[in-house]
Coordinates of C-alpha atoms in Angstrom, one line a residue:
M1 CA 0.1 0.0 0.1
N2 CA 2.0 3.2 -1.4
N3 CA -0.9 5.8 -1.1
F4 CA -4.0 6.5 1.0
E5 CA -6.5 5.5 -1.3
A6 CA -5.4 1.8 -0.9
L7 CA -6.2 2.0 2.6
G8 CA -10.1 2.3 1.9
L9 CA -10.7 5.8 2.5
S10 CA -13.5 7.7 0.8
Q11 CA -13.1 10.3 -1.9
P12 CA -13.8 13.5 0.3
V13 CA -11.4 12.2 2.9
L14 CA -8.6 11.7 0.0
K15 CA -9.3 15.1 -1.4
A16 CA -8.6 16.6 1.8
L17 CA -5.7 14.7 2.4
G18 CA -4.5 16.0 -1.0
E19 CA -5.0 19.7 -0.3
L20 CA -3.0 19.2 3.2
G21 CA -0.1 17.6 1.3
F22 CA -0.3 14.0 2.4
E23 CA 0.9 11.6 -0.2
N24 CA 2.2 8.3 1.5
P25 CA 0.9 6.8 4.7
T26 CA 3.5 5.9 7.5
D27 CA 3.7 2.5 8.9
I28 CA 1.3 2.7 11.5
Q29 CA -1.3 4.3 8.9
K30 CA -0.9 1.4 6.6
Q31 CA -1.7 -0.9 9.1
A32 CA -4.1 0.7 11.5
I33 CA -6.4 2.3 9.1
P34 CA -7.6 -0.7 6.9
L35 CA -8.4 -2.8 10.5
L36 CA -10.3 0.1 12.1
L37 CA -12.5 0.7 8.9
S38 CA -13.0 -3.0 8.3
K39 CA -15.2 -3.7 11.3
P40 CA -15.9 -2.7 14.9
Q41 CA -13.4 -3.8 17.3
D42 CA -11.2 -2.4 19.8
F43 CA -7.6 -1.6 19.0
I44 CA -3.8 -1.1 20.4
G45 CA -1.6 0.9 18.5
L46 CA 2.1 0.7 19.6
A47 CA 4.1 3.7 18.0
Q48 CA 6.4 6.3 18.8
T49 CA 5.9 10.1 18.6
G50 CA 5.8 11.6 15.3
T51 CA 5.0 8.6 13.6
G52 CA 1.7 9.6 12.4
K53 CA -0.8 8.4 15.0
T54 CA -3.0 11.2 14.9
A55 CA -4.0 10.6 11.2
A56 CA -3.8 6.6 12.1
F57 CA -7.1 7.1 14.3
G58 CA -8.6 10.6 13.1
L59 CA -9.2 9.3 9.3
P60 CA -11.2 6.2 10.3
L61 CA -12.8 8.1 12.8
V62 CA -14.0 10.8 10.7
E63 CA -15.2 8.2 7.9
L64 CA -17.3 6.6 10.9
I65 CA -18.9 9.8 12.4
E66 CA -22.5 10.4 11.3
P67 CA -22.5 14.2 10.4
E68 CA -26.3 14.2 10.7
E69 CA -26.2 13.0 14.3
K70 CA -25.8 16.0 16.5
T71 CA -24.8 14.2 19.7
T72 CA -21.4 13.3 21.1
Q73 CA -20.4 10.2 19.4
A74 CA -16.8 10.2 20.1
L75 CA -14.6 11.3 23.0
I76 CA -10.4 11.7 22.4
L77 CA -8.4 12.1 25.5
A78 CA -4.7 13.5 25.2
P79 CA -2.1 14.2 28.0
T80 CA -1.9 17.9 27.1
R81 CA -3.9 20.7 26.1
E82 CA -1.4 21.6 23.0
L83 CA -1.9 17.9 21.8
A84 CA -5.7 18.4 22.5
Q85 CA -5.6 21.3 20.1
Q86 CA -3.5 19.8 17.5
I87 CA -5.9 16.6 17.3
G88 CA -8.7 18.9 17.1
K89 CA -7.5 20.9 14.3
Q90 CA -6.4 18.3 12.1
L91 CA -10.1 16.3 12.5
E92 CA -11.4 19.5 11.3
Q93 CA -9.0 19.4 8.2
F94 CA -9.7 15.6 7.7
S95 CA -13.3 16.1 7.3
K96 CA -13.8 19.4 5.4
Y97 CA -15.5 17.6 2.4
V98 CA -17.2 15.0 4.5
G99 CA -19.6 17.1 6.3
K100 CA -20.2 19.6 8.9
L101 CA -18.2 17.8 11.8
N102 CA -18.4 19.6 15.0
V103 CA -15.1 19.1 17.0
V104 CA -14.9 20.6 20.5
C105 CA -11.6 20.8 22.5
V106 CA -11.9 21.0 26.1
F107 CA -8.9 21.5 28.8
G108 CA -8.0 23.3 32.0
G109 CA -6.7 26.6 31.9
A110 CA -9.5 27.9 29.7
S111 CA -12.9 29.1 30.6
I112 CA -15.2 25.9 31.5
S113 CA -18.4 28.2 30.8
G114 CA -17.5 28.9 27.2
Q115 CA -16.6 25.1 26.7
I116 CA -19.8 23.9 28.3
S117 CA -21.7 26.4 25.7
E118 CA -19.6 24.7 22.8
I119 CA -20.6 21.2 23.6
R120 CA -24.4 22.1 24.0
R121 CA -24.4 23.7 20.6
G122 CA -23.7 19.9 19.3
A123 CA -20.1 18.4 19.7
Q124 CA -19.9 15.3 17.8
V125 CA -16.3 14.7 18.7
I126 CA -14.9 15.9 22.0
V127 CA -11.1 16.2 22.3
A128 CA -10.5 16.6 26.0
T129 CA -7.7 16.1 28.8
P130 CA -8.7 13.8 31.6
G131 CA -9.2 16.2 34.2
R132 CA -11.0 18.8 32.8
L133 CA -13.5 16.1 30.9
I134 CA -14.4 14.8 34.4
D135 CA -15.0 18.5 35.5
L136 CA -17.4 19.0 32.7
S137 CA -19.1 15.3 33.2
Q138 CA -19.7 16.1 36.9
R139 CA -21.6 19.3 35.8
G140 CA -23.5 17.2 33.2
A141 CA -22.4 19.0 30.2
V142 CA -20.8 15.4 28.9
K143 CA -22.8 12.2 29.2
L144 CA -20.1 9.5 29.2
N145 CA -22.7 6.7 29.0
Q146 CA -23.5 7.6 25.8
L147 CA -20.3 7.7 23.8
E148 CA -19.8 4.9 21.2
Y149 CA -15.9 5.5 20.8
I150 CA -13.1 6.4 23.0
I151 CA -9.7 6.8 21.9
L152 CA -6.6 7.0 24.4
D153 CA -4.0 9.1 22.6
E154 CA -0.4 8.9 24.2
A155 CA -1.8 6.6 27.0
D156 CA 1.5 5.9 28.8
E157 CA 2.1 9.6 29.2
M158 CA -1.3 10.1 30.5
L159 CA -0.4 7.8 33.2
N160 CA 3.2 9.4 33.6
M161 CA 1.5 12.7 34.4
G162 CA -0.9 11.0 37.3
F163 CA -4.3 10.6 35.2
K164 CA -4.7 6.9 36.2
D165 CA -7.8 7.4 38.4
D166 CA -9.2 9.8 35.8
L167 CA -8.8 7.4 33.2
D168 CA -10.4 4.6 35.5
Y169 CA -13.4 7.0 36.2
I170 CA -14.1 7.9 32.5
L171 CA -13.8 4.4 31.3
A172 CA -15.9 3.0 33.8
Q173 CA -18.5 5.5 33.3
A174 CA -18.6 4.8 29.6
P175 CA -21.2 2.1 28.1
A176 CA -19.9 -1.5 27.9
E177 CA -20.4 -1.9 24.3
K178 CA -18.2 1.2 23.2
I179 CA -15.4 0.6 20.9
T180 CA -11.9 1.6 22.4
W181 CA -8.7 2.7 20.6
L182 CA -5.8 2.9 22.5
F183 CA -2.5 4.6 21.0
S184 CA 0.9 4.5 23.0
A185 CA 4.4 4.5 22.6
T186 CA 5.1 1.7 25.4
M187 CA 3.2 -0.9 27.0
P188 CA 3.9 -0.7 30.8
R189 CA 2.1 -2.6 33.4
E190 CA -0.8 0.4 33.8
I191 CA -1.6 0.2 30.3
K192 CA -1.8 -3.9 30.2
N193 CA -4.2 -3.2 33.2
I194 CA -6.5 -1.0 31.2
V195 CA -6.6 -3.4 28.2
K196 CA -7.6 -6.1 30.6
N197 CA -10.2 -4.0 32.3
Y198 CA -11.9 -2.2 29.6
M199 CA -11.1 -3.7 26.4
T200 CA -12.2 -6.9 24.6
N201 CA -10.0 -8.7 22.3
P202 CA -8.2 -5.8 20.9
A203 CA -6.4 -6.1 17.4
E204 CA -3.0 -4.8 17.9
V205 CA -0.3 -3.1 15.6
K206 CA 3.0 -2.7 16.9
I207 CA 5.6 -0.5 14.9
N208 CA 9.1 -1.2 15.4
S209 CA 10.6 1.7 17.6
G210 CA 14.1 0.9 16.4
Q211 CA 13.4 1.6 12.8
V212 CA 11.1 4.6 13.4
V213 CA 13.3 6.4 15.5
N214 CA 16.1 6.3 13.0
E215 CA 14.2 7.2 10.0
N216 CA 15.5 10.7 8.3
I217 CA 17.0 11.7 11.7
E218 CA 20.8 12.2 12.0
H219 CA 21.7 11.6 15.3
Q220 CA 24.8 13.6 16.7
Y221 CA 26.6 14.2 19.9
A222 CA 29.0 16.8 21.0
V223 CA 31.5 16.1 23.8
I224 CA 31.7 19.6 26.2
K225 CA 32.0 20.6 29.8
A226 CA 28.5 21.0 31.5
S227 CA 29.4 24.7 32.1
D228 CA 29.8 25.3 28.3
K229 CA 26.5 24.1 27.0
I230 CA 24.8 27.6 26.8
E231 CA 27.6 28.8 25.0
A232 CA 27.7 26.1 22.6
L233 CA 23.8 26.8 22.1
R234 CA 25.0 30.2 21.3
R235 CA 27.9 29.3 19.1
M236 CA 25.3 27.1 16.9
L237 CA 22.9 29.8 16.5
D238 CA 25.8 32.2 15.3
F239 CA 26.8 29.6 12.8
D240 CA 23.7 28.5 11.4
P241 CA 21.2 31.6 11.3
E242 CA 18.7 29.1 9.7
M243 CA 18.3 26.8 13.0
Y244 CA 14.9 26.4 14.2
G245 CA 14.3 23.8 17.1
V246 CA 13.5 22.4 20.6
V247 CA 16.0 22.2 23.4
F248 CA 15.0 19.7 26.0
C249 CA 16.2 20.3 29.8
R250 CA 15.6 18.3 32.4
T251 CA 13.8 20.7 35.1
K252 CA 11.6 23.6 34.7
R253 CA 14.3 25.6 36.5
D254 CA 16.8 24.8 34.2
T255 CA 14.3 25.6 31.1
Q256 CA 13.8 29.0 32.5
R257 CA 17.5 29.6 33.1
V258 CA 18.6 28.3 29.6
A259 CA 16.1 30.4 27.7
D260 CA 16.8 33.8 30.0
E261 CA 20.5 33.6 29.3
L262 CA 19.9 33.2 25.8
V263 CA 17.8 36.1 25.5
E264 CA 20.0 38.3 27.5
S265 CA 22.6 37.5 24.9
G266 CA 20.3 38.8 22.2
Y267 CA 18.9 35.3 21.0
A268 CA 15.2 34.8 20.0
A269 CA 14.3 32.1 22.7
E270 CA 11.5 31.2 24.8
P271 CA 10.9 28.7 27.5
L272 CA 7.9 26.4 27.7
H273 CA 7.4 24.5 31.4
G274 CA 4.5 23.8 33.5
D275 CA 4.7 27.0 35.6
L276 CA 3.5 29.0 32.7
S277 CA 0.0 30.0 32.7
Q278 CA -2.2 29.1 29.7
A279 CA -2.1 32.3 28.0
Q280 CA 1.7 32.5 28.4
R281 CA 2.2 29.2 26.9
D282 CA -0.3 30.0 23.9
N283 CA 2.1 33.1 23.4
V284 CA 5.0 31.0 23.0
M285 CA 3.5 28.6 20.7
R286 CA 2.1 31.4 18.7
K287 CA 5.6 32.9 18.4
F288 CA 7.4 29.8 17.8
K289 CA 5.2 28.5 15.0
S290 CA 5.4 32.0 13.3
K291 CA 9.5 31.8 13.7
T292 CA 9.5 34.9 15.8
V293 CA 11.1 32.5 18.2
Q294 CA 14.2 30.6 17.0
L295 CA 14.8 28.3 19.8
M296 CA 12.2 26.7 22.2
I297 CA 13.6 25.5 25.5
A298 CA 11.1 22.9 27.1
T299 CA 10.8 20.1 29.4
D300 CA 9.5 16.6 28.3
V301 CA 5.9 16.8 29.5
A302 CA 5.6 20.4 28.3
A303 CA 6.6 19.7 24.9
R304 CA 4.0 16.8 24.6
G305 CA 1.6 17.7 21.6
I306 CA 3.9 20.4 20.0
D307 CA 2.9 20.1 16.4
V308 CA 5.3 22.5 14.3
N309 CA 6.8 21.6 10.7
N310 CA 10.1 22.2 9.5
L311 CA 12.2 21.8 12.8
T312 CA 16.0 21.7 11.7
H313 CA 17.3 20.7 15.2
V314 CA 16.5 18.8 18.6
V315 CA 18.8 19.6 20.9
H316 CA 19.1 17.5 24.2
F317 CA 20.8 20.0 26.6
A318 CA 20.6 16.8 29.2
L319 CA 20.0 13.7 28.1
P320 CA 16.8 11.8 29.1
D321 CA 16.9 8.8 31.7
D322 CA 15.3 6.2 29.3
A323 CA 15.3 5.5 25.8
E324 CA 11.4 6.2 25.2
Y325 CA 12.0 9.7 25.9
Y326 CA 14.9 10.3 23.6
T327 CA 12.7 8.7 21.0
H328 CA 9.8 10.9 21.7
R329 CA 12.1 14.4 21.8
S330 CA 13.9 13.2 18.6
G331 CA 10.6 12.6 16.8
R332 CA 9.8 16.2 16.9
T333 CA 12.1 16.6 14.1
A334 CA 12.5 15.1 10.5
R335 CA 8.4 15.1 10.0
A336 CA 6.5 14.7 6.7
G337 CA 9.6 13.3 4.9
K338 CA 12.1 16.0 5.8
K339 CA 15.5 15.5 7.1
G340 CA 16.3 16.6 10.9
I341 CA 19.1 16.6 13.5
S342 CA 18.8 15.2 17.1
L343 CA 21.9 16.6 18.8
S344 CA 23.0 15.5 22.3
L345 CA 25.3 17.8 24.3
I346 CA 27.0 15.6 26.6
T347 CA 30.3 15.4 28.9
K348 CA 32.8 12.7 28.5
G349 CA 31.3 10.8 31.3
E350 CA 28.0 10.2 29.6
M351 CA 29.4 8.6 26.4
R352 CA 28.2 5.6 28.2
R353 CA 24.5 6.4 27.8
V354 CA 25.0 7.2 24.2
K355 CA 26.3 3.6 23.7
F356 CA 23.1 2.6 25.7
L357 CA 20.8 4.5 23.1
E358 CA 22.8 3.2 20.1
S359 CA 22.2 -0.5 21.3
K360 CA 18.8 -0.2 22.8
L361 CA 17.1 1.8 19.6
G362 CA 19.3 0.5 16.8
I363 CA 20.6 3.7 15.9
R364 CA 23.9 5.2 15.1
F365 CA 25.3 8.4 16.5
E366 CA 28.0 10.7 14.7
K367 CA 30.4 12.9 16.6
A368 CA 29.6 16.6 16.2
M369 CA 32.2 19.7 16.8
I370 CA 30.9 22.9 18.5
P371 CA 31.9 25.2 15.8
A372 CA 35.3 27.3 16.5
I373 CA 35.0 31.4 16.6
E374 CA 36.9 31.5 13.7
D375 CA 34.4 29.1 11.9
I376 CA 31.6 31.1 12.8
A377 CA 32.8 34.3 11.6
K378 CA 33.6 32.9 8.2
N379 CA 30.1 31.3 7.8
R380 CA 28.3 34.7 9.1
I381 CA 30.4 37.0 6.8
S382 CA 29.5 34.6 3.8
H383 CA 25.8 34.6 5.0
W384 CA 25.7 38.4 5.4
A385 CA 27.4 39.2 2.2
Q386 CA 24.9 37.0 0.2
K387 CA 21.8 38.3 2.0
L388 CA 23.2 41.9 1.2
A389 CA 23.8 40.9 -2.4
D390 CA 20.3 39.5 -2.5
Q391 CA 18.8 43.0 -1.3
E392 CA 16.4 44.6 -3.3
I393 CA 16.7 48.3 -3.3
S394 CA 13.7 49.8 -1.5
I395 CA 11.4 52.5 -3.2
G396 CA 11.8 54.2 0.0
V397 CA 15.5 55.0 -0.6
T398 CA 15.6 58.7 -1.6
A399 CA 17.9 60.7 -3.2
E400 CA 18.6 63.0 0.0
M401 CA 19.4 59.4 1.8
M402 CA 22.0 58.5 -0.4
G403 CA 23.5 62.3 -0.3
E404 CA 23.6 62.3 3.5
A405 CA 25.2 58.3 3.3
N406 CA 27.6 59.2 0.7
L407 CA 28.7 62.5 2.5
M408 CA 29.6 60.7 5.7
L409 CA 31.4 57.7 3.8
I410 CA 33.1 59.3 0.6
N411 CA 36.7 59.4 2.2
F412 CA 36.5 55.9 2.6
S413 CA 37.7 53.1 -0.2
R414 CA 35.5 50.2 -1.0
E415 CA 37.6 47.8 0.9
E416 CA 37.9 49.9 3.9
L417 CA 33.9 50.1 3.6
I418 CA 33.7 46.1 3.6
A419 CA 36.2 45.9 6.3
K420 CA 34.1 48.1 8.6
F421 CA 30.8 46.0 7.8
I422 CA 32.9 42.6 8.8
S423 CA 34.3 44.3 11.7
G424 CA 30.7 45.2 12.8
Q425 CA 29.6 41.2 12.4
L426 CA 32.8 39.9 14.0
S427 CA 32.6 42.2 17.0
R428 CA 28.9 40.9 17.9
I429 CA 30.1 37.4 17.6
S430 CA 33.0 37.9 20.1
A431 CA 31.2 39.9 22.8
K432 CA 28.7 36.9 23.0
N433 CA 31.4 34.1 23.0
S434 CA 34.6 33.1 24.6
L435 CA 37.8 32.4 22.1
S436 CA 38.4 28.8 23.5
D437 CA 37.6 25.6 22.1
L438 CA 34.3 24.3 23.4
N439 CA 35.1 20.7 22.5
D440 CA 36.1 18.5 25.4
S441 CA 38.9 16.5 24.0
S442 CA 40.5 15.6 27.5
R443 CA 41.3 12.3 28.5
G444 CA 39.1 10.7 31.2
N445 CA 37.6 7.6 32.0
S446 CA 34.1 7.2 30.4
R447 CA 33.1 5.1 33.2
D448 CA 33.4 7.7 35.6
R449 CA 29.9 9.4 36.9
D450 CA 29.9 12.7 35.3
N451 CA 30.4 15.3 38.5
Y452 CA 28.2 18.1 36.9
D453 CA 24.6 18.8 37.0
D454 CA 22.7 20.3 33.8
R455 CA 23.6 23.8 35.6
G456 CA 27.4 23.3 35.3
G457 CA 27.5 23.0 39.1
R458 CA 29.2 20.3 41.3
R459 CA 27.3 17.4 42.1
G460 CA 27.3 16.3 45.6
G461 CA 27.1 12.8 46.8
R462 CA 27.2 10.9 43.2
G463 CA 30.6 12.3 41.5
E464 CA 32.8 12.9 44.6
R465 CA 33.0 11.5 48.4
R466 CA 31.4 13.8 50.8
E467 CA 32.1 13.6 54.6
R468 CA 29.3 11.5 56.6
D469 CA 28.0 11.7 59.9
S470 CA 27.8 8.8 62.3
R471 CA 24.6 7.3 60.6
G472 CA 26.3 7.5 57.4
N473 CA 24.4 10.8 56.2
E474 CA 26.4 13.4 54.0
A475 CA 27.4 16.3 55.7
G476 CA 25.1 19.1 55.2
M477 CA 22.3 16.8 54.0
N478 CA 19.0 15.4 55.5
R479 CA 17.8 12.1 54.6
Y480 CA 14.2 11.5 53.5
F481 CA 11.9 8.2 52.4
I482 CA 9.8 8.0 49.7
N483 CA 7.4 5.3 48.9
L484 CA 8.8 4.6 45.6
G485 CA 11.1 2.0 44.5
V486 CA 12.4 -0.7 41.9
V487 CA 8.8 -2.1 41.7
D488 CA 7.7 1.2 40.2
Q489 CA 10.3 0.6 37.0
L490 CA 12.6 3.5 38.5
N491 CA 16.4 3.5 38.6
K492 CA 18.4 6.2 40.4
G493 CA 18.1 8.6 37.5
G494 CA 14.7 8.4 37.4
L495 CA 13.9 8.8 41.0
L496 CA 16.4 12.0 40.7
R497 CA 14.5 13.6 37.8
F498 CA 11.1 13.0 39.4
I499 CA 12.2 15.0 42.5
C500 CA 13.8 17.7 40.8
D501 CA 11.0 18.0 38.4
N502 CA 8.4 18.0 41.1
T503 CA 10.4 20.3 43.6
G504 CA 12.4 22.9 41.2
L505 CA 15.6 21.5 42.7
S506 CA 18.7 21.0 40.4
G507 CA 20.9 17.8 40.6
N508 CA 23.5 19.3 43.0
E509 CA 21.0 19.8 46.0
V510 CA 20.2 15.8 45.9
G511 CA 23.0 13.7 47.1
R512 CA 22.9 9.8 47.8
I513 CA 20.2 8.0 46.8
T514 CA 19.3 4.4 47.9
L515 CA 16.9 2.5 45.8
D516 CA 14.8 -0.5 47.3
Q517 CA 11.7 -2.5 45.7
R518 CA 9.3 -0.5 47.1
H519 CA 10.9 2.4 48.4
A520 CA 14.0 4.8 48.5
F521 CA 15.8 7.0 50.7
F522 CA 17.4 10.1 49.3
D523 CA 19.5 13.0 50.9
V524 CA 18.9 16.8 50.3
A525 CA 21.0 19.8 51.2
E526 CA 19.5 21.3 54.5
K527 CA 18.7 24.7 53.0
S528 CA 16.4 22.6 50.7
D529 CA 14.4 20.9 53.3
G530 CA 11.5 23.2 53.0
V531 CA 10.4 22.4 49.4
I532 CA 10.6 18.5 49.8
S533 CA 7.1 18.5 51.6
S534 CA 5.8 19.7 48.2
L535 CA 6.4 16.1 47.0
N536 CA 3.6 14.8 49.5
G537 CA 0.1 14.4 47.6
K538 CA 1.9 14.4 44.3
K539 CA 0.8 11.4 41.9
F540 CA 3.2 8.6 40.3
D541 CA 1.2 6.2 37.9
G542 CA -1.8 7.4 39.8
R543 CA -0.6 6.4 43.5
E544 CA -0.2 9.3 45.9
I545 CA 3.5 10.1 47.1
R546 CA 4.4 10.3 50.6
V547 CA 7.6 11.8 51.9
N548 CA 9.1 11.7 55.4
R549 CA 12.1 12.9 57.2
D550 CA 14.2 9.8 58.3
D551 CA 16.0 11.1 61.4
A552 CA 16.9 7.5 62.1
G553 CA 19.3 7.3 59.3
G554 CA 17.9 5.1 56.7
G555 CA 16.8 1.8 57.0
S556 CA 14.0 -0.6 55.6
G557 CA 11.1 1.0 56.8
G558 CA 7.6 0.0 55.7
G559 CA 4.9 2.0 54.1
G560 CA 6.7 1.8 50.6
G561 CA 4.3 -0.6 49.2
R562 CA 1.9 0.1 46.3
D563 CA -1.6 1.1 46.9
R564 CA -3.7 -1.9 45.6
S565 CA -6.9 -0.8 46.1
D566 CA -9.2 -1.4 43.0
R567 CA -10.7 2.3 42.7
G568 CA -13.9 1.9 40.8
R569 CA -12.7 -0.4 38.2
G570 CA -15.1 -2.3 36.2
K571 CA -14.5 -4.8 33.4
K572 CA -16.6 -4.1 30.4
S573 CA -19.2 -6.4 28.9
S574 CA -17.8 -8.3 25.5
S575 CA -20.8 -7.6 23.6
K576 CA -20.5 -5.0 20.9
F577 CA -23.3 -2.6 19.3
K578 CA -23.5 -3.1 15.7
K579 CA -22.5 -0.1 13.5
K580 CA -24.8 0.8 11.0
K581 CA -22.2 3.1 9.3
K582 CA -19.4 3.0 6.8
Y583 CA -18.1 -0.6 7.4

């Protein structure tokens, strides 16, 4: 199947796809669309971000929705407002020639009364984030027990963001005979529980992640010191004025800091993280899509649902802790058959992580070099000269302007004028960057743990030995218990990221981590004690987090086990209603 017509789509939908520039379906689209159109059935689609999952479920849904029926026929759940808006926009585009399809997007941070009014005017498809949907359901604006289709997009990410209880509530309230389509990048235990409890004999399509992540993406790494990472970004922007991409940081604090430092140096950058209001997020996305902003600095969660074409780069300011997140990030570039670069800024101690990603994902990394100041200067002068040569003379240039300029410059030769213009370009470059070579070619044991965090600060407790008190605690640190452990599929890096993302702490403020099966202990600098209590009540895979100060100096204290209560789950009936539609 080399084109969409072979997948069984109708002519009105094919016409819309042609106008949108869709030519050949992706692997997930080739396999999912014919299955979803063939008969009413539950379905699981496993594929990475950037593989065309929205069209894989959106096109069949547009074919199956009855435009004449004004009741809500389908619900699509997404983890973030950005992804919900993206899905809603694409459904409207797909259905352009099918008939009036009313798609309403609902999410937190916007007026709920306005969303209720839109739904009451007739919403055949609702695209929602889980929390806002439950609010609307409890207000009687959405009738969950009348749905015909429920689609879970990025299901694993919804669970990662703490929506487990919300998903259980929504799926339990929906009719037993509904049709459920689930799309996810991974298949963790919690996803398997959803399949077991709420789906019946689902068809399954799985796209090989190793093949997907490697397609059209050039994977690169540059070895530099942690403290030089921001200057490396500046040099990349100076060398390539057409660079347009997303930079991924580990924490909200680092995201804001990197963006602030770039802006202060005169670069067009904006942060995107969870502390921004909806209006701020919308403003950032508007400027980024219009290319007013050249680099968006984002956390993994905030970047969910970003749908921007023609990104040239994805930059990993800090490598993620697992391969799936690397795939999610890299998939932001090289879309729609275009090429893209995924560049990891690493220290020499992180080479082992690059090797792990190569092995895990079946990809190959090429070593990249951060450009030297001389190379940047040559490239910028060439770019500037070409731009000047291509510049059309404006009709606004008057004889008076020319005369005044000529009077001021008449004593300089042609060569002197060119040299002055070049000097101006060089001074702007040298003012923002050092003259040193940023590429770290120093000898070191790649097996050593990197001693610097993403901020360029010295790590305490993991890269160097620190003094300990009589109980084994690090000097200047307090010990804490948390009810997360190995059974939660966490390693030390994953737990560190969870702590930092949810408290705003940086890596150098968290010390020794001891991981057990059902719980863990971690040290925190005494000056940071106050923020640790904010972890209490947070959710991890739908379970409430509990953190206690461990004044006894560690141990195997209880209370770390998983809450096994079965909150409101109900297995759906195996019966299916018969659709009298376009099967």
